[in-house]
mmCIF file of C-alpha atoms and ligand atoms in Angstrom:
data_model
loop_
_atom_site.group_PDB
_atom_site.id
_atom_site.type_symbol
_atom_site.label_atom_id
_atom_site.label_comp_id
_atom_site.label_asym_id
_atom_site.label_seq_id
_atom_site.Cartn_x
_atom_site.Cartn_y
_atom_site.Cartn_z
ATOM 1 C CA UNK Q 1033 -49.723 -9.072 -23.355
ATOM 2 C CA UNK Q 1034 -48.963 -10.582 -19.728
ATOM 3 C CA UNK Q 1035 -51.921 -9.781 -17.158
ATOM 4 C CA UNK Q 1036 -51.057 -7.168 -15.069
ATOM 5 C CA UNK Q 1037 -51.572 -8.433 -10.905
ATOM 6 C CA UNK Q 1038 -54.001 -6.180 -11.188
ATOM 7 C CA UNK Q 1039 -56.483 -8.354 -13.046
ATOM 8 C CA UNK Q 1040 -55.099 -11.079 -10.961
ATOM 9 C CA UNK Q 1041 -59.042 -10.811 -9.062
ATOM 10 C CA UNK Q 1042 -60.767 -10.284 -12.557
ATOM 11 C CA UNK Q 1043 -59.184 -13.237 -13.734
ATOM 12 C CA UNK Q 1044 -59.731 -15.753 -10.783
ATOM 13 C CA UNK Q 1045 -63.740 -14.927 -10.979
ATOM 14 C CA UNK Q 1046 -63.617 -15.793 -14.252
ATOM 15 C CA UNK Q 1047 -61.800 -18.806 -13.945
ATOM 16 C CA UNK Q 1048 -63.093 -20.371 -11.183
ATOM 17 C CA UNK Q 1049 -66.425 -20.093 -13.075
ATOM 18 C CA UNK Q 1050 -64.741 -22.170 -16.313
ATOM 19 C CA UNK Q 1051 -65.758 -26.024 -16.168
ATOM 20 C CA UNK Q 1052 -63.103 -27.466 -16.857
ATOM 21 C CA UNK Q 1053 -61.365 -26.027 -13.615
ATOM 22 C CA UNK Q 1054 -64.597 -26.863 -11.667
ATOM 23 C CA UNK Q 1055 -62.490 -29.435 -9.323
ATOM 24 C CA UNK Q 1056 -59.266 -27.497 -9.080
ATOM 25 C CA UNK Q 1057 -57.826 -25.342 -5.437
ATOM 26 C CA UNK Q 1058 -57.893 -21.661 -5.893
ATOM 27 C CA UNK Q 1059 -54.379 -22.314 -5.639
ATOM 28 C CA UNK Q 1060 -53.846 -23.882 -8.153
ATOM 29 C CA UNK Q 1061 -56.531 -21.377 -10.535
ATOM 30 C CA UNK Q 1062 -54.492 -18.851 -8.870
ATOM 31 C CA UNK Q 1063 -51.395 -20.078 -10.411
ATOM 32 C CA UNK Q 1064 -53.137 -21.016 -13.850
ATOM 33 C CA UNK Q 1065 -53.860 -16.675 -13.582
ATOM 34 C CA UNK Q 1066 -49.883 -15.749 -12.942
ATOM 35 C CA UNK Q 1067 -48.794 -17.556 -16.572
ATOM 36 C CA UNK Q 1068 -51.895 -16.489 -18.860
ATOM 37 C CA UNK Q 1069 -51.845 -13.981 -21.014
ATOM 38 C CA UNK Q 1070 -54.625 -12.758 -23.480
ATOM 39 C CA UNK Q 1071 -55.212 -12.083 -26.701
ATOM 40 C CA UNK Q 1072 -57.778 -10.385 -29.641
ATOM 41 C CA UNK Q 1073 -58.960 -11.419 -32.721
ATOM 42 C CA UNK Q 1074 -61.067 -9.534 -34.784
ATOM 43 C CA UNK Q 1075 -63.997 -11.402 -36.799
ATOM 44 C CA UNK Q 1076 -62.691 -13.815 -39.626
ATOM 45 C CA UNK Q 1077 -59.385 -13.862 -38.497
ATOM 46 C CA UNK Q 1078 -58.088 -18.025 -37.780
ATOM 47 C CA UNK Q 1079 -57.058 -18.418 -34.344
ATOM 48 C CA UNK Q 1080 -55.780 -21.575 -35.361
ATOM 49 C CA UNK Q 1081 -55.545 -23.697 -38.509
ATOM 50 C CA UNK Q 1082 -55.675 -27.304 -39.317
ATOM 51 C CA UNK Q 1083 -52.522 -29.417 -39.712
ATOM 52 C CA UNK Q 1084 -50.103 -26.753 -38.752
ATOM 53 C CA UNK Q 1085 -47.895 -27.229 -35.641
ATOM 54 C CA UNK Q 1086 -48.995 -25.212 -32.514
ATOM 55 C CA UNK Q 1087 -47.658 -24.411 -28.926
ATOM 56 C CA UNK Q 1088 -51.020 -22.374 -27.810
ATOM 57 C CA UNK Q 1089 -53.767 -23.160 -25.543
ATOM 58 C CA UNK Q 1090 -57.155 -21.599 -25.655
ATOM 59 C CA UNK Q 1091 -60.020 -20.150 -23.402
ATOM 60 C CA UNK Q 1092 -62.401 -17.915 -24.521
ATOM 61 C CA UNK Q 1093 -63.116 -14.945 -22.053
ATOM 62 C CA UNK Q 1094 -65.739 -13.440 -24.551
ATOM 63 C CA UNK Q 1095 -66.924 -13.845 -27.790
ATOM 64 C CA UNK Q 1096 -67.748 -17.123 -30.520
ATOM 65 C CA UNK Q 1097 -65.197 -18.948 -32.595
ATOM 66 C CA UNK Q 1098 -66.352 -21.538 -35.102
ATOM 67 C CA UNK Q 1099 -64.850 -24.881 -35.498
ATOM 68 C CA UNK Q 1100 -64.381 -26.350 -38.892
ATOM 69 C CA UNK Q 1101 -62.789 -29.265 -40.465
ATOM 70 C CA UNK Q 1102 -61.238 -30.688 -43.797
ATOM 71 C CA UNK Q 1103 -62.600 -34.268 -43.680
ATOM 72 C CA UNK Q 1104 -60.930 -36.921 -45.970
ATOM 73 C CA UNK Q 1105 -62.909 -37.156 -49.480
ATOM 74 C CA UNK Q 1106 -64.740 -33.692 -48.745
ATOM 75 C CA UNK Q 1107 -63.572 -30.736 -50.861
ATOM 76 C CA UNK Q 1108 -64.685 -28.107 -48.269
ATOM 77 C CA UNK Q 1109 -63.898 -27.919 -44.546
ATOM 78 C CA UNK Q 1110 -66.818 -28.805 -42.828
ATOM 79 C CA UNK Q 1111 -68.814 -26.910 -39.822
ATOM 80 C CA UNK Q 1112 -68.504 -28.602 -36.879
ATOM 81 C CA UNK Q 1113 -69.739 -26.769 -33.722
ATOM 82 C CA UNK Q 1114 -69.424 -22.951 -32.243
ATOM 83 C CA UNK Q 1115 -67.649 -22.170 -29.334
ATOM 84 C CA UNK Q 1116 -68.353 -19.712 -26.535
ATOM 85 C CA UNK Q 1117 -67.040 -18.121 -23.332
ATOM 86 C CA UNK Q 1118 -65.766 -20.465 -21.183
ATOM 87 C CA UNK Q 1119 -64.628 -22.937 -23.699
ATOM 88 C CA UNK Q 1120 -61.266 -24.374 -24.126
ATOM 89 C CA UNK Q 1121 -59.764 -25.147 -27.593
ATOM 90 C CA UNK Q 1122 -56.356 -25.872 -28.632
ATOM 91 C CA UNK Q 1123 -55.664 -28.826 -26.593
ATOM 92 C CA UNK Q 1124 -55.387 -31.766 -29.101
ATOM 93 C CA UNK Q 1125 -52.004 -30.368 -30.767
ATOM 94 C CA UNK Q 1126 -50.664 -30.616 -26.760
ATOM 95 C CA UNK Q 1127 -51.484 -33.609 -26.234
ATOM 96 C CA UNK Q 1128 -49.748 -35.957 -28.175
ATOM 97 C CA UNK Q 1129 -51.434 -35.211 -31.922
ATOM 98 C CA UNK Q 1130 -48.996 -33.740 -33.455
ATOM 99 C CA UNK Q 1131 -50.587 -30.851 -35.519
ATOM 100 C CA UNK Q 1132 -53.812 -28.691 -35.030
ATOM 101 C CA UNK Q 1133 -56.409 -31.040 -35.652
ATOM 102 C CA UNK Q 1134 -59.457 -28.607 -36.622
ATOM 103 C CA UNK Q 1135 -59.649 -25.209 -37.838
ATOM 104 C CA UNK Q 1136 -60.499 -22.210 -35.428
ATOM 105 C CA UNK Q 1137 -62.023 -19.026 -36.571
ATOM 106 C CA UNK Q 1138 -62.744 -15.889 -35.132
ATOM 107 C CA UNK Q 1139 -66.780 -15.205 -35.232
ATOM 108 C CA UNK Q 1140 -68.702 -11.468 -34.911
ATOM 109 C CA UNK Q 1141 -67.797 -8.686 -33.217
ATOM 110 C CA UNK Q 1142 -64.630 -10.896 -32.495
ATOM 111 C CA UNK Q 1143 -63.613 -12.535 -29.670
ATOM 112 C CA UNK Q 1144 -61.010 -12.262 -26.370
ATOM 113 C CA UNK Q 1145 -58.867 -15.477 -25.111
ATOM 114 C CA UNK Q 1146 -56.512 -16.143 -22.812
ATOM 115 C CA UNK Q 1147 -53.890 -18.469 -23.777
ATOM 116 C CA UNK Q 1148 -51.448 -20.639 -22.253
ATOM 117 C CA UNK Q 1149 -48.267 -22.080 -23.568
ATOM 118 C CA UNK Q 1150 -47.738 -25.527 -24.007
ATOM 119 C CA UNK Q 1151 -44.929 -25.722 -20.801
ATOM 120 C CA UNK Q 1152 -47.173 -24.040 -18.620
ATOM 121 C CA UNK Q 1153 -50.468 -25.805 -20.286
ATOM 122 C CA UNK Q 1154 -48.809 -29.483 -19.400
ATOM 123 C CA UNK Q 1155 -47.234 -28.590 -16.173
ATOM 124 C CA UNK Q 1156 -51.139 -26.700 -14.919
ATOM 125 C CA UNK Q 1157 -53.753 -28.635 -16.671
ATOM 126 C CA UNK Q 1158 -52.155 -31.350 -19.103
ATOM 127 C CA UNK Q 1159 -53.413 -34.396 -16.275
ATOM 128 C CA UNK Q 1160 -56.957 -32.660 -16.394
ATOM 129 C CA UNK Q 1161 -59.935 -35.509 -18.007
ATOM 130 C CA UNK Q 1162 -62.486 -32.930 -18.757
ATOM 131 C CA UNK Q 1163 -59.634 -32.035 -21.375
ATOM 132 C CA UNK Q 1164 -59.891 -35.511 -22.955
ATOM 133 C CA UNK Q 1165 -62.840 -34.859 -24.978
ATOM 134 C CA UNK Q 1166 -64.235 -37.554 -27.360
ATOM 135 C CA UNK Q 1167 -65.388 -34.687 -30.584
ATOM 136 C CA UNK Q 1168 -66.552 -37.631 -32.597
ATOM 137 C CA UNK Q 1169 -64.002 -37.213 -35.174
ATOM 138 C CA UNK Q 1170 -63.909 -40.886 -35.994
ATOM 139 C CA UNK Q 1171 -67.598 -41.259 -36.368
ATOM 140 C CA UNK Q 1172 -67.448 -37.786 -38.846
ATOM 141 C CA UNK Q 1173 -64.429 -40.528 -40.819
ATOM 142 C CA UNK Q 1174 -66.683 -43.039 -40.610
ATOM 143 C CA UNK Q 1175 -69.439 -41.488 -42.436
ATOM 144 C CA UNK Q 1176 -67.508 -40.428 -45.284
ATOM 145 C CA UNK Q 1177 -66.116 -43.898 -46.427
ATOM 146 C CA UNK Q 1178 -69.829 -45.254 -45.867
ATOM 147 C CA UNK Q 1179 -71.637 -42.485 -47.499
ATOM 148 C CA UNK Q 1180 -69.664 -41.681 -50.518
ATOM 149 C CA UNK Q 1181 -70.738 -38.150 -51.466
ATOM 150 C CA UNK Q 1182 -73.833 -37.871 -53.652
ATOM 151 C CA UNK Q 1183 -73.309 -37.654 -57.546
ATOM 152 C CA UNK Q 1184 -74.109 -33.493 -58.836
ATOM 153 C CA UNK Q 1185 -77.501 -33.307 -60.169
HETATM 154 P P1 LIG X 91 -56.241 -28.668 -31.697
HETATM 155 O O1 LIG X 91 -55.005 -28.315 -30.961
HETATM 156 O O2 LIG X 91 -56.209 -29.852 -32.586
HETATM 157 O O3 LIG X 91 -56.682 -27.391 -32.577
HETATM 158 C C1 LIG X 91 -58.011 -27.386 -33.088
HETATM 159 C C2 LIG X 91 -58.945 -27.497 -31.921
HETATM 160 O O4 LIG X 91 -60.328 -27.518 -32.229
HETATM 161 C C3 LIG X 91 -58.739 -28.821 -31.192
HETATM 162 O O5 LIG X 91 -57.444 -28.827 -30.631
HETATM 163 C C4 LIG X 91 -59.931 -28.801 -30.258
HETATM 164 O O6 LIG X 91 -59.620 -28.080 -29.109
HETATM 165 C C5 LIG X 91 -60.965 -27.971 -31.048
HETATM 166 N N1 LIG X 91 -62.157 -28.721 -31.465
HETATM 167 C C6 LIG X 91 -63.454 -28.366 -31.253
HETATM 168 N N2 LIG X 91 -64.284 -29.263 -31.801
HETATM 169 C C7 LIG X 91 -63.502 -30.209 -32.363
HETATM 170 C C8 LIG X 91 -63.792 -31.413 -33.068
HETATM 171 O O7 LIG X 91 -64.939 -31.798 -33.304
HETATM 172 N N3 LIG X 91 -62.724 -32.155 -33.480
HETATM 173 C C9 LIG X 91 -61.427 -31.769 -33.259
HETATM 174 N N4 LIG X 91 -60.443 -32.560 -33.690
HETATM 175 N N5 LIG X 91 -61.119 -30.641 -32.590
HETATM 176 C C10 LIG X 91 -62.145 -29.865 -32.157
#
């Protein structure tokens, strides 16, 4: 649901604490606040999955999601990292890739984000670097066409 002005205070202590708005005005935090809105996801539930479309940025105000990924030549989608509060996720499909690039899922008890389209995500934060994060899927690529998986024993 839209944040009530209410939480407008709430919201700016939290987000002046996230990284990636380290170097941004209050103002400008203070407008990211007016267009969020948050959302729940219970435990197991995907937040996002890979290779569908998606409109949705992603911080997460409490709680662990999981990242995994289907690699090419790999039967099972891979475990790539865990995220926690303060992290961002959902930016790659924004920014020019044209589908969700990883999966996203929902870890124990279940976890709170707050979420902003992609309009207000590009016309906020889209010029932000700390957004253009290098996750190493090439080198994850790489290492499946040089290490062909092992033969079952
Ligand atoms: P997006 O929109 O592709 O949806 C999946 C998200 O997973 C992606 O944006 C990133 O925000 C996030 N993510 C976290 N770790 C990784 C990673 O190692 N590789 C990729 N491609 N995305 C990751």
């Amino acid at each position: 649901q839209r944040l009530g002005m209410e939480r407008h205070n709430q919201l700016m202590n939290f987000l002046t604490k996230v990284s990636i708005f380290e170097n941004l005005s209050e103002d400008r935090i203070s407008k990211i606040a007016d267009v969020m809105d948050q959302d729940y996801y219970a435990a197991g539930h995907y937040i996002i999955r890979q290779g569908e479309k998606g409109d949705t940025f992603f911080i997460i105000n409490s709680g662990q999601v999981k990242v995994t990924q289907l690699i090419e030549g790999e039967t099972e989608p891979r475990e790539i990292r865990t995220l926690n509060q303060g992290d961002f996720f959902g930016e790659r499909a924004l920014l020019g890739e044209e589908v969700r690039t990883a999966n996203i899922i929902a870890l124990a008890p279940g976890v709170e984000v707050l979420t902003l389209d992609r309009e207000s995500f590009l016309k906020l934060i889209g010029d932000l670097e700390a957004l253009k994060k290098d996750y190493g899927d090439k080198e994850r690529l790489a290492r499946v066409i040089h290490e062909p998986p092992s033969p079952p024993k």
